Every structure is written in C-alpha cells, then in structure tokens.
CSV table of C-alpha atoms and ligand atoms in Angstrom, one decimal:
chain,number,residue,atom,x,y,z
A,1,MET,CA,-30.8,6.1,-34.9
A,2,PHE,CA,-32.9,4.3,-32.2
A,3,SER,CA,-30.9,2.7,-29.5
A,4,PHE,CA,-32.1,-0.9,-29.4
A,5,SER,CA,-31.5,-2.9,-26.3
A,6,ARG,CA,-29.2,-5.9,-26.5
A,7,TYR,CA,-32.1,-8.1,-25.6
A,8,PHE,CA,-34.1,-6.8,-28.5
A,9,LEU,CA,-31.1,-7.3,-30.9
A,10,LYS,CA,-30.6,-10.9,-29.7
A,11,SER,CA,-34.3,-11.7,-30.1
A,12,LEU,CA,-34.2,-10.1,-33.6
A,13,VAL,CA,-31.3,-12.3,-34.6
A,14,ILE,CA,-33.1,-15.5,-33.4
A,15,VAL,CA,-36.4,-14.5,-35.0
A,16,VAL,CA,-34.8,-13.6,-38.4
A,17,ILE,CA,-32.7,-16.8,-38.5
A,18,SER,CA,-35.7,-19.0,-37.6
A,19,ILE,CA,-38.1,-17.3,-40.1
A,20,SER,CA,-35.4,-17.5,-42.8
A,21,ILE,CA,-35.0,-21.2,-42.3
A,22,LEU,CA,-38.8,-21.8,-42.3
A,23,VAL,CA,-39.4,-19.6,-45.3
A,24,ALA,CA,-36.6,-21.4,-47.3
A,25,ILE,CA,-37.9,-24.8,-46.4
A,26,GLU,CA,-41.5,-23.9,-47.2
A,27,ALA,CA,-40.8,-22.1,-50.4
A,28,GLY,CA,-39.1,-25.1,-52.2
A,29,THR,CA,-38.7,-28.8,-52.1
A,30,LEU,CA,-36.0,-30.7,-50.3
A,31,LYS,CA,-33.2,-32.1,-52.4
A,32,THR,CA,-32.2,-35.7,-52.3
A,33,MET,CA,-28.8,-36.6,-50.7
A,34,SER,CA,-27.3,-37.3,-54.2
A,35,GLU,CA,-28.3,-33.7,-55.3
A,36,ILE,CA,-26.5,-32.0,-52.5
A,37,LYS,CA,-23.1,-30.6,-53.3
A,38,TRP,CA,-21.2,-31.0,-50.1
A,39,LEU,CA,-18.2,-28.8,-51.1
A,40,ASP,CA,-20.7,-25.9,-51.6
A,41,VAL,CA,-22.3,-26.7,-48.3
A,42,LEU,CA,-18.9,-26.6,-46.6
A,43,GLY,CA,-18.0,-23.2,-48.2
A,44,GLU,CA,-21.4,-21.5,-47.7
A,45,GLY,CA,-21.9,-23.1,-44.3
A,46,GLY,CA,-18.5,-21.8,-43.3
A,47,ILE,CA,-19.5,-18.2,-44.3
A,48,PHE,CA,-22.7,-18.5,-42.4
A,49,LEU,CA,-21.1,-19.8,-39.2
A,50,MET,CA,-18.3,-17.2,-39.3
A,51,THR,CA,-20.8,-14.4,-39.8
A,52,LEU,CA,-22.9,-15.9,-37.0
A,53,SER,CA,-19.9,-16.0,-34.7
A,54,TRP,CA,-19.1,-12.3,-35.4
A,55,LEU,CA,-22.7,-11.5,-34.6
A,56,VAL,CA,-22.5,-13.3,-31.3
A,57,ALA,CA,-19.2,-11.7,-30.4
A,58,ILE,CA,-20.6,-8.2,-31.1
A,59,LEU,CA,-23.7,-9.0,-29.1
A,60,VAL,CA,-21.8,-10.4,-26.2
A,61,SER,CA,-19.0,-7.8,-26.0
A,62,ARG,CA,-20.5,-4.5,-27.1
A,63,PRO,CA,-22.8,-2.2,-25.1
A,64,ALA,CA,-26.1,-1.1,-26.6
A,65,GLY,CA,-25.9,2.0,-28.8
A,66,THR,CA,-25.8,3.3,-32.4
A,67,VAL,CA,-22.5,1.5,-33.3
A,68,THR,CA,-23.8,-1.8,-32.0
A,69,ASN,CA,-27.1,-1.3,-33.9
A,70,TYR,CA,-25.4,-0.8,-37.2
A,71,LEU,CA,-23.0,-3.6,-36.7
A,72,VAL,CA,-25.7,-6.1,-35.7
A,73,LEU,CA,-28.1,-5.1,-38.4
A,74,GLY,CA,-25.4,-5.1,-41.0
A,75,LEU,CA,-24.2,-8.6,-40.0
A,76,LEU,CA,-27.7,-9.8,-39.7
A,77,ALA,CA,-28.6,-8.7,-43.2
A,78,PHE,CA,-25.4,-10.4,-44.5
A,79,LEU,CA,-26.2,-13.5,-42.4
A,80,THR,CA,-29.6,-13.7,-44.0
A,81,SER,CA,-28.1,-13.8,-47.5
A,82,SER,CA,-25.6,-16.4,-46.5
A,83,LEU,CA,-28.3,-18.5,-44.8
A,84,PHE,CA,-30.5,-18.5,-48.0
A,85,ASP,CA,-27.4,-19.3,-49.9
A,86,LEU,CA,-26.8,-22.3,-47.6
A,87,CYS,CA,-30.5,-23.4,-47.7
A,88,ASP,CA,-30.2,-23.3,-51.5
A,89,GLU,CA,-27.9,-26.3,-51.2
A,90,PHE,CA,-30.6,-28.3,-49.4
A,91,VAL,CA,-33.8,-26.9,-51.0
A,92,ARG,CA,-34.6,-26.8,-54.7
A,93,VAL,CA,-36.2,-23.4,-55.7
A,94,SER,CA,-37.0,-22.1,-59.1
A,95,SER,CA,-34.7,-19.2,-60.3
A,96,SER,CA,-37.7,-16.9,-60.6
A,97,ASN,CA,-38.6,-17.6,-56.9
A,98,PHE,CA,-38.6,-14.6,-54.7
A,99,LEU,CA,-36.1,-16.5,-52.5
A,100,SER,CA,-33.3,-15.6,-54.9
A,101,TRP,CA,-34.0,-12.0,-54.0
A,102,PHE,CA,-33.4,-12.8,-50.3
A,103,GLU,CA,-30.2,-14.5,-51.4
A,104,SER,CA,-28.8,-11.5,-53.3
A,105,LEU,CA,-30.3,-8.3,-51.8
A,106,PRO,CA,-29.5,-8.3,-48.0
A,107,ALA,CA,-25.8,-8.9,-48.4
A,108,PRO,CA,-24.9,-5.6,-50.1
A,109,VAL,CA,-27.3,-3.7,-47.8
A,110,GLY,CA,-25.7,-5.5,-44.8
A,111,LEU,CA,-22.2,-4.6,-46.0
A,112,LEU,CA,-23.2,-1.0,-46.3
A,113,LEU,CA,-24.7,-0.9,-42.8
A,114,LEU,CA,-21.6,-2.7,-41.5
A,115,SER,CA,-19.3,-0.2,-43.1
A,116,TYR,CA,-21.2,2.7,-41.6
A,117,GLY,CA,-21.1,0.9,-38.2
A,118,LEU,CA,-17.3,0.4,-38.5
A,119,TYR,CA,-16.8,4.1,-39.3
A,120,HIS,CA,-18.7,5.0,-36.2
A,121,TRP,CA,-16.9,2.4,-34.2
A,122,HIS,CA,-13.6,4.0,-35.3
A,123,ARG,CA,-14.9,7.4,-34.1
A,124,GLU,CA,-16.1,6.0,-30.9
A,125,GLN,CA,-12.7,4.4,-30.3
A,126,MET,CA,-11.0,7.8,-31.0
A,127,SER,CA,-13.2,9.4,-28.2
A,128,ILE,CA,-12.4,6.5,-25.8
A,129,ASN,CA,-8.7,6.9,-26.5
A,130,GLU,CA,-8.9,10.6,-25.8
A,131,VAL,CA,-10.7,10.0,-22.5
A,132,LEU,CA,-8.1,7.3,-21.5
A,133,ARG,CA,-5.3,9.6,-22.5
A,134,LYS,CA,-6.6,12.3,-20.2
A,135,ARG,CA,-7.2,9.8,-17.4
A,136,GLU,CA,-3.7,8.4,-17.8
A,137,TYR,CA,-2.4,12.0,-17.7
A,138,GLY,CA,-4.3,12.4,-14.4
A,139,VAL,CA,-2.7,9.2,-13.0
A,140,ARG,CA,0.7,10.4,-14.0
A,141,GLU,CA,0.0,13.8,-12.4
A,142,TYR,CA,-1.0,12.0,-9.3
A,143,SER,CA,2.3,10.1,-9.1
A,144,ALA,CA,4.0,13.5,-9.1
A,145,ILE,CA,2.3,14.5,-5.9
A,146,ASP,CA,4.0,14.1,-2.5
A,147,PRO,CA,1.5,12.3,-0.3
A,148,ILE,CA,2.5,14.0,3.0
A,149,THR,CA,2.2,17.6,1.9
A,150,GLY,CA,0.1,17.4,-1.2
A,151,LEU,CA,2.8,19.4,-3.0
A,152,TYR,CA,4.5,18.4,-6.2
A,153,ARG,CA,7.5,16.2,-5.7
A,154,GLY,CA,11.0,17.5,-6.5
A,155,VAL,CA,11.3,15.3,-9.6
A,156,TYR,CA,8.3,17.0,-11.1
A,157,MET,CA,9.8,20.5,-10.4
A,158,HIS,CA,13.0,19.3,-12.0
A,159,ASP,CA,11.3,18.2,-15.2
A,160,PHE,CA,9.1,21.3,-15.2
A,161,ILE,CA,12.1,23.6,-15.0
A,162,LYS,CA,14.0,21.6,-17.6
A,163,HIS,CA,11.0,22.0,-19.9
A,164,GLN,CA,10.8,25.7,-19.3
A,165,LEU,CA,14.5,26.1,-20.1
A,166,GLU,CA,14.2,24.1,-23.3
A,167,GLN,CA,11.5,26.5,-24.3
A,168,ARG,CA,13.9,29.4,-23.5
A,169,GLN,CA,11.6,30.5,-20.7
A,170,CYS,CA,14.1,31.7,-18.1
A,171,ASP,CA,12.3,34.6,-16.6
A,172,PHE,CA,11.9,33.1,-13.2
A,173,CYS,CA,13.4,32.9,-9.7
A,174,LEU,CA,13.6,29.8,-7.5
A,175,ALA,CA,13.1,30.3,-3.7
A,176,ALA,CA,14.2,27.4,-1.5
A,177,LEU,CA,13.4,26.9,2.2
A,178,ASP,CA,15.1,24.3,4.4
A,179,LEU,CA,13.8,23.7,8.0
A,180,ASN,CA,16.5,24.1,10.6
A,181,ASP,CA,17.1,21.1,12.9
A,182,PHE,CA,14.1,19.2,11.7
A,183,GLY,CA,15.8,16.0,12.8
A,184,THR,CA,15.7,17.3,16.4
A,185,PHE,CA,12.1,18.3,15.9
A,186,ASN,CA,11.3,14.7,14.9
A,187,GLN,CA,13.3,13.3,17.9
A,188,HIS,CA,11.3,15.5,20.3
A,189,ASN,CA,7.9,15.2,18.8
A,190,GLY,CA,7.9,12.0,16.8
A,191,TYR,CA,7.5,11.5,13.1
A,192,ILE,CA,3.7,11.8,13.0
A,193,ASP,CA,3.9,15.3,14.4
A,194,GLY,CA,6.9,15.8,12.0
A,195,ASP,CA,4.6,14.9,9.1
A,196,ARG,CA,1.9,17.2,10.4
A,197,PHE,CA,4.4,20.0,10.7
A,198,LEU,CA,5.5,19.5,7.1
A,199,ARG,CA,1.9,19.8,6.0
A,200,ASN,CA,1.5,23.0,8.0
A,201,ILE,CA,4.6,24.4,6.3
A,202,ALA,CA,3.3,23.4,2.9
A,203,GLU,CA,0.0,25.2,3.6
A,204,LEU,CA,1.8,28.4,4.8
A,205,ILE,CA,3.9,28.4,1.6
A,206,LEU,CA,0.9,28.0,-0.6
A,207,MET,CA,-1.0,30.7,1.2
A,208,ASN,CA,1.8,33.1,0.6
A,209,SER,CA,2.3,32.2,-3.0
A,210,ARG,CA,0.8,33.6,-6.2
A,211,LEU,CA,-1.6,31.6,-8.3
A,212,ASN,CA,1.0,30.8,-11.0
A,213,ASP,CA,3.8,29.9,-8.6
A,214,LEU,CA,4.7,26.3,-8.4
A,215,VAL,CA,5.6,24.8,-5.0
A,216,CYS,CA,7.2,21.5,-4.4
A,217,ARG,CA,8.6,19.5,-1.5
A,218,TYR,CA,12.1,19.0,-3.0
A,219,ALA,CA,13.5,16.7,-0.3
A,220,GLY,CA,12.8,15.7,3.3
A,221,ASP,CA,12.5,19.2,4.9
A,222,ARG,CA,13.3,21.3,1.8
A,223,PHE,CA,10.8,23.2,-0.3
A,224,ILE,CA,11.3,25.0,-3.6
A,225,ILE,CA,9.0,27.6,-5.1
A,226,TYR,CA,9.1,28.4,-8.8
A,227,LEU,CA,8.3,32.1,-9.2
A,228,PRO,CA,7.7,33.1,-12.8
A,229,SER,CA,7.9,36.7,-14.1
A,230,ILE,CA,9.1,38.3,-10.9
A,231,SER,CA,11.9,40.7,-10.0
A,232,ILE,CA,14.5,39.5,-7.5
A,233,GLU,CA,13.3,42.2,-5.1
A,234,ASP,CA,9.7,41.0,-5.2
A,235,ALA,CA,10.8,37.4,-4.9
A,236,GLU,CA,12.8,38.3,-1.8
A,237,ALA,CA,9.8,40.1,-0.4
A,238,GLN,CA,7.6,37.1,-1.0
A,239,LEU,CA,10.2,34.8,0.6
A,240,GLN,CA,10.4,37.1,3.7
A,241,GLN,CA,6.6,36.8,4.1
A,242,ILE,CA,6.8,33.0,4.0
A,243,GLU,CA,9.7,33.1,6.5
A,244,ALA,CA,7.7,35.3,8.8
A,245,ALA,CA,4.6,33.1,8.5
A,246,ILE,CA,6.6,30.1,9.5
A,247,ALA,CA,8.3,31.9,12.3
A,248,ASN,CA,4.8,32.9,13.7
A,249,LEU,CA,3.4,29.4,13.3
A,250,SER,CA,2.1,28.1,16.6
A,251,PHE,CA,2.3,24.4,16.0
A,252,LYS,CA,0.5,22.1,18.5
A,253,SER,CA,1.8,18.6,19.0
A,254,GLN,CA,-0.5,15.6,19.4
A,255,GLN,CA,-0.4,16.3,23.2
A,256,GLN,CA,-1.7,19.8,22.4
A,257,GLN,CA,1.6,21.3,23.5
A,258,THR,CA,2.9,24.3,21.6
A,259,VAL,CA,6.1,23.3,20.0
A,260,LYS,CA,9.1,25.7,20.1
A,261,GLN,CA,9.2,28.0,17.1
A,262,GLN,CA,11.0,26.5,14.1
A,263,THR,CA,13.4,28.5,12.0
A,264,VAL,CA,14.0,28.1,8.4
A,265,SER,CA,17.0,28.8,6.0
A,266,CYS,CA,16.1,30.5,2.7
A,267,VAL,CA,17.9,30.8,-0.6
A,268,LEU,CA,16.9,32.7,-3.7
A,269,VAL,CA,18.2,32.1,-7.1
A,270,GLN,CA,17.5,34.1,-10.3
A,271,CYS,CA,17.6,32.2,-13.5
A,272,SER,CA,19.9,33.5,-16.3
A,273,ASP,CA,20.2,32.6,-20.0
A,274,SER,CA,23.2,30.3,-19.3
A,275,ASP,CA,21.6,28.3,-16.5
A,276,THR,CA,20.6,24.7,-16.8
A,277,VAL,CA,18.3,22.8,-14.4
A,278,GLU,CA,21.4,21.1,-12.9
A,279,SER,CA,23.3,24.4,-12.4
A,280,LEU,CA,20.2,26.0,-10.7
A,281,PHE,CA,19.8,23.1,-8.2
A,282,PHE,CA,23.5,22.9,-7.7
A,283,ASN,CA,23.5,26.6,-6.9
A,284,ILE,CA,20.7,26.1,-4.3
A,285,THR,CA,22.5,23.2,-2.6
A,286,GLU,CA,25.8,25.0,-2.5
A,287,ARG,CA,24.2,28.1,-1.1
A,288,PHE,CA,22.5,26.1,1.7
A,289,GLU,CA,25.9,24.5,2.5
A,290,ARG,CA,27.5,27.9,2.8
A,291,LEU,CA,24.6,29.2,4.9
A,292,LYS,CA,25.4,26.5,7.5
A,293,THR,CA,28.7,28.0,8.2
A,294,ALA,CA,28.0,31.7,7.5
A,295,SER,CA,24.6,33.2,8.3
A,296,GLN,CA,25.1,36.2,6.1
A,297,ARG,CA,22.0,37.5,4.6
A,298,GLU,CA,23.5,38.4,1.2
A,299,LEU,CA,24.1,34.7,0.7
A,300,ARG,CA,20.4,34.2,0.3
A,301,ILE,CA,20.3,35.9,-3.1
A,302,ALA,CA,22.2,34.7,-6.1
B,1,GTP,N1,8.6,13.6,9.9
B,1,GTP,C1,9.3,13.5,8.8
B,1,GTP,N2,10.6,13.7,8.8
B,1,GTP,C2,11.3,13.6,7.6
B,1,GTP,C3,10.7,13.2,6.4
B,1,GTP,N3,11.6,13.2,5.5
B,1,GTP,C4,12.8,13.6,6.0
B,1,GTP,N4,12.6,13.8,7.4
B,1,GTP,C5,13.6,14.2,8.4
B,1,GTP,O1,14.1,15.4,8.0
B,1,GTP,C6,15.4,15.5,8.5
B,1,GTP,C7,16.3,16.1,7.5
B,1,GTP,O2,17.6,16.1,8.0
B,1,GTP,P1,18.7,17.1,7.6
B,1,GTP,O3,18.7,17.3,6.1
B,1,GTP,O4,20.0,16.8,8.3
B,1,GTP,O5,18.1,18.4,8.2
B,1,GTP,P2,18.0,19.0,9.7
B,1,GTP,O6,17.9,18.0,10.7
B,1,GTP,O7,16.9,20.0,9.6
B,1,GTP,O8,19.4,19.7,9.8
B,1,GTP,P3,19.8,21.1,9.2
B,1,GTP,O9,19.2,21.2,7.8
B,1,GTP,O10,21.3,21.0,9.1
B,1,GTP,O11,19.4,22.2,10.1
B,1,GTP,C8,15.8,14.1,8.9
B,1,GTP,O12,15.8,14.0,10.3
B,1,GTP,C9,14.7,13.2,8.4
B,1,GTP,O13,14.5,12.1,9.2
B,1,GTP,C10,9.3,13.0,6.5
B,1,GTP,O14,8.7,12.7,5.4
B,1,GTP,N5,8.6,13.1,7.6
C-alpha cells in the first residue's frame, strides 16, 4: 500500500469531514427545532466525537506507514457514516436519497480496513518487541562487562558455569590467575597505572586464549578462564603460555619507566560430574590460599 504522509492524511480527514457536512446540508432540508430528537443527537454525536478522537490520537501518535494508513482510512470511513447519521438528525432527507448510502456503506468498509490495520499493528508490535528484547539483552550483557579490563565480570562467569552444569556440560577446566603483590604495585605506581596494568594483563590473557574460551576478571587482581573441551595437559600448557607472556610483559608507567616484572600465581581445576559452581570456586580459592604458604607446582592442578 502507498505510504501516505501524515500531512496528507490530516488534510484528507479535514476535507472528507467538510465535504460530508456540506453534502448532507445541500442534499436535504433543515429540520425545525421541534423535529430534532436530542437523545439521538446525543448518541450519534457521541459516536462521531469518539471516532474523531481516535482518529486524532492515531494521527498524532503514529508514524506514517501502512498500519497508520489502514487505521486512518478505516476510522475515516466509519467517521463518514457516523457523520451522515448525525446530520440525519438535523437534515430531512428522503429515504431514497443517495445520502442513505453514505450513512450505511462506509461503516462496514471502514471496520474491515480498521481490522486489517489492527492485524498489521499487532504484527508491527511483535517486531518492535523482538527488537527491544534484543536491545535489552545487549544492555544486560553490557552490565556483565568489567569497565576496567573489558572482560566479563565474575558474576557473569559464575552464572555461565552454573548454567553449563545445569545442562550437564562439565567437560571444561577453569584456569585462575592471581597477580602477586598487586597491592605493592599500586602503592609504587598509583591506581591509574594499576588499572592500565590490569588492562594489559587482560589483553595478554585474551591473546593467549582460544576463540571459545571465556575470560573474566573474577575479583580485583584475579582472572579466571573457562576452557571448554580441553585436556588438563593442554589447559596447563595454555596456562604456562599466559604465565610466560605476563612474565615477559615490559610494562611502562605513566612516567615511561619500565616497571619491575610482575609474577602471577596460577591454579587449574578440572570439572567433574559431582562438581557444583560453588565447589569449583571454593576449590580455586582454597588452592590459592595453599599456594601462599607452599609454592609447590603440583598444587596448581586439581
Ligand atoms: N589499580 C587497581 N587496583 C585494584 C583494583 N581492584 C583491586 N585492586 C587492588 O588489588 C589488590 C588486591 O589485594 P590482594 O588480594 O591482597 O592481593 P595482592 O596485594 O596481590 O597480594 P597477594 O595476592 O597475596 O600477592 C589490592 O591492593 C587492591 O587495592 C582495581 O580495579 N584497580
């Protein structure tokens, strides 16, 4: 269907109403006051005014397009019938007069157009809902991102793993990295450089991760990598590559001084059928605690 502009539709409404009134007056003779049935005027006038208010509401609130066209044309046709019906109360016309056609015919045609317009309005609303739903999903996803590193937040990783376990998908390892003495790093270099350093670490981890790995900043200076469909040996090899990349990072402070190399503690956990998300993260935390007192390499792997 043609997409009429809203200006065209507004003009059409004014023209149709004006012509209808003129035609109704010209085609008959005015009734005397005693002949007018005011109760009918009230009822038919009410229908006319309500239809007109719907028409105005559509014209004011809806953008131009197919749905608006059908709604406006449908309401306008119905309005024409109700207008002639109303004029009937003030103008005497013979029953054979062509005006009686104008009173009866446009209403059903208008209701048909209106129904078709409402059907398309429903479809349009479904598409809008779909777009909004996707956008809302995007916003929600955005809230799952840590603004400093651009990685997922820990809570997202937590929910993600929980979902995986609910689906009985436990073929994965979790690799966790915790920067050593990052508090001292902050004290020496300041928090701004601390943030930049965290960003560098995040980039290094991402560069050494596979496409389907999921990396998150779990807490202040702790990162966790979800490694799906991987053997513990391959996961260990990947973790060593990340560790080596961090050890070789030549970080420059804002004063362009190279900062002393930063070391990192690493822990690797393989998921088993009996694991829960809580047990996995508890395992990681406990292992880090033990690493603080014993730097045995075998503690890395569980
Ligand atoms: N720059 C910066 N520092 C942060 C941020 N979040 C946490 N930290 C710092 O990270 C440090 C984490 O402290 P700890 O968990 O004790 O870790 P640590 O100082 O590395 O000590 P160990 O883990 O025992 O080696 C604290 O000094 C926090 O202030 C952040 O967003 N930016």
